[in-house]
PDB file of C-alpha atoms in Angstrom:
ATOM      1  CA  MET A   1     -36.673 -14.719 -40.574  1.00 52.00           C
ATOM      2  CA  LYS A   2     -34.343 -15.181 -43.526  1.00 50.00           C
ATOM      3  CA  LYS A   3     -33.682 -11.404 -43.687  1.00 49.00           C
ATOM      4  CA  LEU A   4     -32.911 -11.314 -39.971  1.00 46.00           C
ATOM      5  CA  MET A   5     -30.354 -14.102 -40.376  1.00 48.00           C
ATOM      6  CA  LEU A   6     -28.738 -12.286 -43.312  1.00 48.00           C
ATOM      7  CA  ILE A   7     -28.345  -9.187 -41.173  1.00 55.00           C
ATOM      8  CA  ALA A   8     -27.232 -10.961 -37.990  1.00 51.00           C
ATOM      9  CA  LEU A   9     -24.802 -13.440 -39.566  1.00 47.00           C
ATOM     10  CA  PRO A  10     -22.211 -10.875 -40.736  1.00 53.00           C
ATOM     11  CA  LEU A  11     -22.247  -9.233 -37.312  1.00 50.00           C
ATOM     12  CA  LEU A  12     -21.651 -12.548 -35.585  1.00 52.00           C
ATOM     13  CA  LEU A  13     -18.870 -13.561 -37.964  1.00 53.00           C
ATOM     14  CA  SER A  14     -17.096 -10.194 -38.024  1.00 50.00           C
ATOM     15  CA  GLY A  15     -15.124 -10.907 -34.893  1.00 49.00           C
ATOM     16  CA  CYS A  16     -16.303  -7.734 -33.187  1.00 46.00           C
ATOM     17  CA  MET A  17     -16.201  -8.912 -29.614  1.00 45.00           C
ATOM     18  CA  VAL A  18     -15.375  -7.361 -26.300  1.00 46.00           C
ATOM     19  CA  ASP A  19     -12.758  -9.111 -24.167  1.00 57.00           C
ATOM     20  CA  ASN A  20     -14.820 -10.366 -21.257  1.00 75.00           C
ATOM     21  CA  SER A  21     -12.143 -12.673 -19.942  1.00 87.00           C
ATOM     22  CA  PRO A  22     -11.510 -12.247 -16.204  1.00 92.00           C
ATOM     23  CA  TYR A  23      -7.797 -13.082 -16.635  1.00 94.00           C
ATOM     24  CA  ARG A  24      -5.266 -10.266 -16.423  1.00 95.00           C
ATOM     25  CA  ALA A  25      -1.485 -10.005 -16.073  1.00 96.00           C
ATOM     26  CA  ALA A  26      -0.272  -8.885 -12.654  1.00 96.00           C
ATOM     27  CA  ASP A  27       2.634  -6.460 -12.536  1.00 96.00           C
ATOM     28  CA  ILE A  28       5.669  -7.422 -10.466  1.00 96.00           C
ATOM     29  CA  SER A  29       8.663  -5.282  -9.672  1.00 95.00           C
ATOM     30  CA  LEU A  30      11.507  -5.478  -7.187  1.00 94.00           C
ATOM     31  CA  SER A  31      11.002  -3.278  -4.130  1.00 92.00           C
ATOM     32  CA  ALA A  32      13.747  -1.553  -2.158  1.00 90.00           C
ATOM     33  CA  ASN A  33      13.937  -4.428   0.347  1.00 90.00           C
ATOM     34  CA  GLY A  34      14.732  -6.922  -2.445  1.00 91.00           C
ATOM     35  CA  GLN A  35      11.320  -8.582  -2.311  1.00 94.00           C
ATOM     36  CA  PRO A  36       8.732  -8.488  -5.097  1.00 96.00           C
ATOM     37  CA  CYS A  37       5.958  -5.916  -5.219  1.00 96.00           C
ATOM     38  CA  VAL A  38       2.840  -7.435  -6.789  1.00 96.00           C
ATOM     39  CA  THR A  39       0.342  -4.948  -8.200  1.00 96.00           C
ATOM     40  CA  VAL A  40      -2.746  -4.922 -10.380  1.00 95.00           C
ATOM     41  CA  SER A  41      -3.208  -2.361 -13.097  1.00 91.00           C
ATOM     42  CA  LYS A  42      -6.021   0.112 -13.485  1.00 89.00           C
ATOM     43  CA  ASP A  43      -8.989  -1.286 -15.393  1.00 84.00           C
ATOM     44  CA  SER A  44     -12.727  -0.684 -15.427  1.00 78.00           C
ATOM     45  CA  LEU A  45     -13.217  -2.712 -12.242  1.00 80.00           C
ATOM     46  CA  THR A  46     -10.232  -1.600 -10.169  1.00 80.00           C
ATOM     47  CA  SER A  47     -10.245   2.114 -10.945  1.00 79.00           C
ATOM     48  CA  ASP A  48     -13.182   3.102  -8.725  1.00 82.00           C
ATOM     49  CA  GLY A  49     -11.959   1.646  -5.422  1.00 84.00           C
ATOM     50  CA  LYS A  50     -14.644  -1.021  -5.113  1.00 88.00           C
ATOM     51  CA  SER A  51     -12.532  -4.112  -5.855  1.00 92.00           C
ATOM     52  CA  LYS A  52     -11.575  -6.228  -2.845  1.00 94.00           C
ATOM     53  CA  LEU A  53      -8.832  -8.824  -2.517  1.00 96.00           C
ATOM     54  CA  LEU A  54     -10.478 -12.247  -2.274  1.00 96.00           C
ATOM     55  CA  VAL A  55      -7.470 -14.567  -2.584  1.00 97.00           C
ATOM     56  CA  LEU A  56      -3.719 -14.115  -2.947  1.00 98.00           C
ATOM     57  CA  ARG A  57      -1.525 -17.174  -3.653  1.00 98.00           C
ATOM     58  CA  VAL A  58       2.172 -17.835  -4.108  1.00 98.00           C
ATOM     59  CA  SER A  59       3.422 -20.967  -5.841  1.00 98.00           C
ATOM     60  CA  GLU A  60       7.001 -22.177  -6.256  1.00 98.00           C
ATOM     61  CA  ARG A  61       8.537 -24.451  -8.896  1.00 97.00           C
ATOM     62  CA  ALA A  62       9.095 -27.824  -7.194  1.00 97.00           C
ATOM     63  CA  SER A  63      11.759 -30.439  -7.983  1.00 96.00           C
ATOM     64  CA  ASP A  64       9.250 -32.366 -10.137  1.00 97.00           C
ATOM     65  CA  ASN A  65       8.958 -29.198 -12.301  1.00 96.00           C
ATOM     66  CA  ASN A  66       5.360 -28.526 -11.213  1.00 97.00           C
ATOM     67  CA  MET A  67       4.213 -25.406  -9.393  1.00 97.00           C
ATOM     68  CA  LYS A  68       3.391 -26.040  -5.723  1.00 98.00           C
ATOM     69  CA  GLN A  69       1.430 -23.603  -3.587  1.00 98.00           C
ATOM     70  CA  VAL A  70       3.597 -22.355  -0.696  1.00 98.00           C
ATOM     71  CA  TRP A  71       1.516 -19.482   0.722  1.00 98.00           C
ATOM     72  CA  GLU A  72      -2.055 -18.203   0.598  1.00 98.00           C
ATOM     73  CA  ARG A  73      -4.167 -15.383   1.943  1.00 97.00           C
ATOM     74  CA  ASP A  74      -7.848 -16.323   1.666  1.00 97.00           C
ATOM     75  CA  ASP A  75     -10.313 -13.514   2.408  1.00 95.00           C
ATOM     76  CA  MET A  76     -13.110 -15.036   0.337  1.00 93.00           C
ATOM     77  CA  SER A  77     -15.552 -15.187   3.266  1.00 93.00           C
ATOM     78  CA  ASN A  78     -14.854 -11.625   4.427  1.00 92.00           C
ATOM     79  CA  PRO A  79     -12.970  -9.501   1.861  1.00 93.00           C
ATOM     80  CA  THR A  80     -11.934  -6.232   3.496  1.00 92.00           C
ATOM     81  CA  LEU A  81      -8.739  -5.141   1.711  1.00 94.00           C
ATOM     82  CA  THR A  82      -9.503  -2.665  -1.073  1.00 94.00           C
ATOM     83  CA  VAL A  83      -7.281  -3.200  -4.098  1.00 94.00           C
ATOM     84  CA  ILE A  84      -5.672   0.006  -5.319  1.00 93.00           C
ATOM     85  CA  PRO A  85      -4.072  -0.094  -8.784  1.00 93.00           C
ATOM     86  CA  ASP A  86      -0.267   0.112  -8.762  1.00 92.00           C
ATOM     87  CA  LYS A  87      -0.080  -0.347  -4.961  1.00 94.00           C
ATOM     88  CA  CYS A  88       1.730  -3.431  -3.610  1.00 96.00           C
ATOM     89  CA  LEU A  89      -0.501  -6.263  -2.461  1.00 96.00           C
ATOM     90  CA  PRO A  90       0.338  -7.644   1.008  1.00 95.00           C
ATOM     91  CA  VAL A  91       2.335 -10.797   0.263  1.00 96.00           C
ATOM     92  CA  ASP A  92       3.656 -12.139   3.573  1.00 95.00           C
ATOM     93  CA  TYR A  93       6.166 -14.558   2.080  1.00 97.00           C
ATOM     94  CA  HIS A  94       9.954 -14.409   1.876  1.00 95.00           C
ATOM     95  CA  PHE A  95      11.048 -15.056  -1.707  1.00 97.00           C
ATOM     96  CA  GLU A  96      14.486 -16.584  -2.331  1.00 96.00           C
ATOM     97  CA  LYS A  97      16.993 -16.173  -5.134  1.00 95.00           C
ATOM     98  CA  GLY A  98      17.347 -19.060  -7.553  1.00 96.00           C
ATOM     99  CA  LYS A  99      13.692 -20.080  -7.390  1.00 97.00           C
ATOM    100  CA  GLU A 100      10.832 -19.614  -9.827  1.00 97.00           C
ATOM    101  CA  TYR A 101       7.525 -18.289  -8.518  1.00 98.00           C
ATOM    102  CA  SER A 102       3.973 -17.642  -9.636  1.00 97.00           C
ATOM    103  CA  VAL A 103       1.610 -15.208  -7.933  1.00 98.00           C
ATOM    104  CA  THR A 104      -2.167 -15.182  -8.388  1.00 98.00           C
ATOM    105  CA  ALA A 105      -4.556 -12.580  -6.988  1.00 97.00           C
ATOM    106  CA  ILE A 106      -8.320 -12.810  -7.276  1.00 96.00           C
ATOM    107  CA  THR A 107     -10.256  -9.562  -6.915  1.00 95.00           C
ATOM    108  CA  ALA A 108     -13.953  -8.649  -7.116  1.00 93.00           C
ATOM    109  CA  PHE A 109     -16.437  -6.181  -5.674  1.00 92.00           C
ATOM    110  CA  SER A 110     -17.505  -9.029  -3.356  1.00 88.00           C
ATOM    111  CA  ALA A 111     -17.261 -12.815  -3.318  1.00 86.00           C
ATOM    112  CA  SER A 112     -20.822 -13.093  -4.647  1.00 89.00           C
ATOM    113  CA  GLU A 113     -20.391 -10.665  -7.572  1.00 89.00           C
ATOM    114  CA  VAL A 114     -18.844 -13.098 -10.031  1.00 86.00           C
ATOM    115  CA  GLY A 115     -19.173 -10.677 -12.945  1.00 89.00           C
ATOM    116  CA  THR A 116     -16.681  -8.305 -11.301  1.00 91.00           C
ATOM    117  CA  LYS A 117     -14.047 -10.995 -10.691  1.00 93.00           C
ATOM    118  CA  ARG A 118     -10.532 -10.540 -12.035  1.00 94.00           C
ATOM    119  CA  ILE A 119      -7.799 -13.170 -11.817  1.00 96.00           C
ATOM    120  CA  TRP A 120      -4.369 -11.531 -11.918  1.00 96.00           C
ATOM    121  CA  SER A 121      -1.268 -13.711 -12.303  1.00 97.00           C
ATOM    122  CA  ALA A 122       2.402 -13.547 -13.206  1.00 97.00           C
ATOM    123  CA  GLY A 123       5.501 -15.705 -13.005  1.00 97.00           C
ATOM    124  CA  PHE A 124       8.969 -14.505 -12.045  1.00 97.00           C
ATOM    125  CA  SER A 125      12.263 -15.106 -10.287  1.00 96.00           C
ATOM    126  CA  LEU A 126      14.142 -12.538  -8.213  1.00 95.00           C
ATOM    127  CA  GLU A 127      16.955 -12.635 -10.761  1.00 94.00           C
ATOM    128  CA  ASN A 128      14.555 -11.721 -13.601  1.00 92.00           C
ATOM    129  CA  LEU A 129      13.147  -8.827 -11.591  1.00 91.00           C
ATOM    130  CA  ALA A 130      16.645  -7.561 -10.723  1.00 79.00           C
ATOM    131  CA  SER A 131      17.653  -7.549 -14.386  1.00 72.00           C
ATOM    132  CA  LYS A 132      14.657  -5.302 -15.224  1.00 69.00           C
ATOM    133  CA  ARG A 133      15.863  -2.547 -12.877  1.00 62.00           C
TER     134      ARG A 133
END
């Protein structure tokens, strides 16, 4: 047992770990119509066309300096939209200049396959996106 611990301990302490976190950064750019285009990047779970959009949320910075949810698409009970990397997600919200926003998208193969879940998020303002052009 002592020999096993001596072998296992360095492996555990070496820091060799795989990033299993479900959190990812969403990509946001300004589309031709002046509204944001929210996309997810290609990763091991979005590259094969099996990931579905479960939830898509938009939050806005409120006067009390907290983020307040202003729009949501919830397909958790019946996810049908396949998420394609680098293709705009369907955000049916009109963003305004001078406001700060946060967008969160939750994707997975299905609502019950928790191990395939990814939580994509990003914060932005239209002015910040315009300056990146």
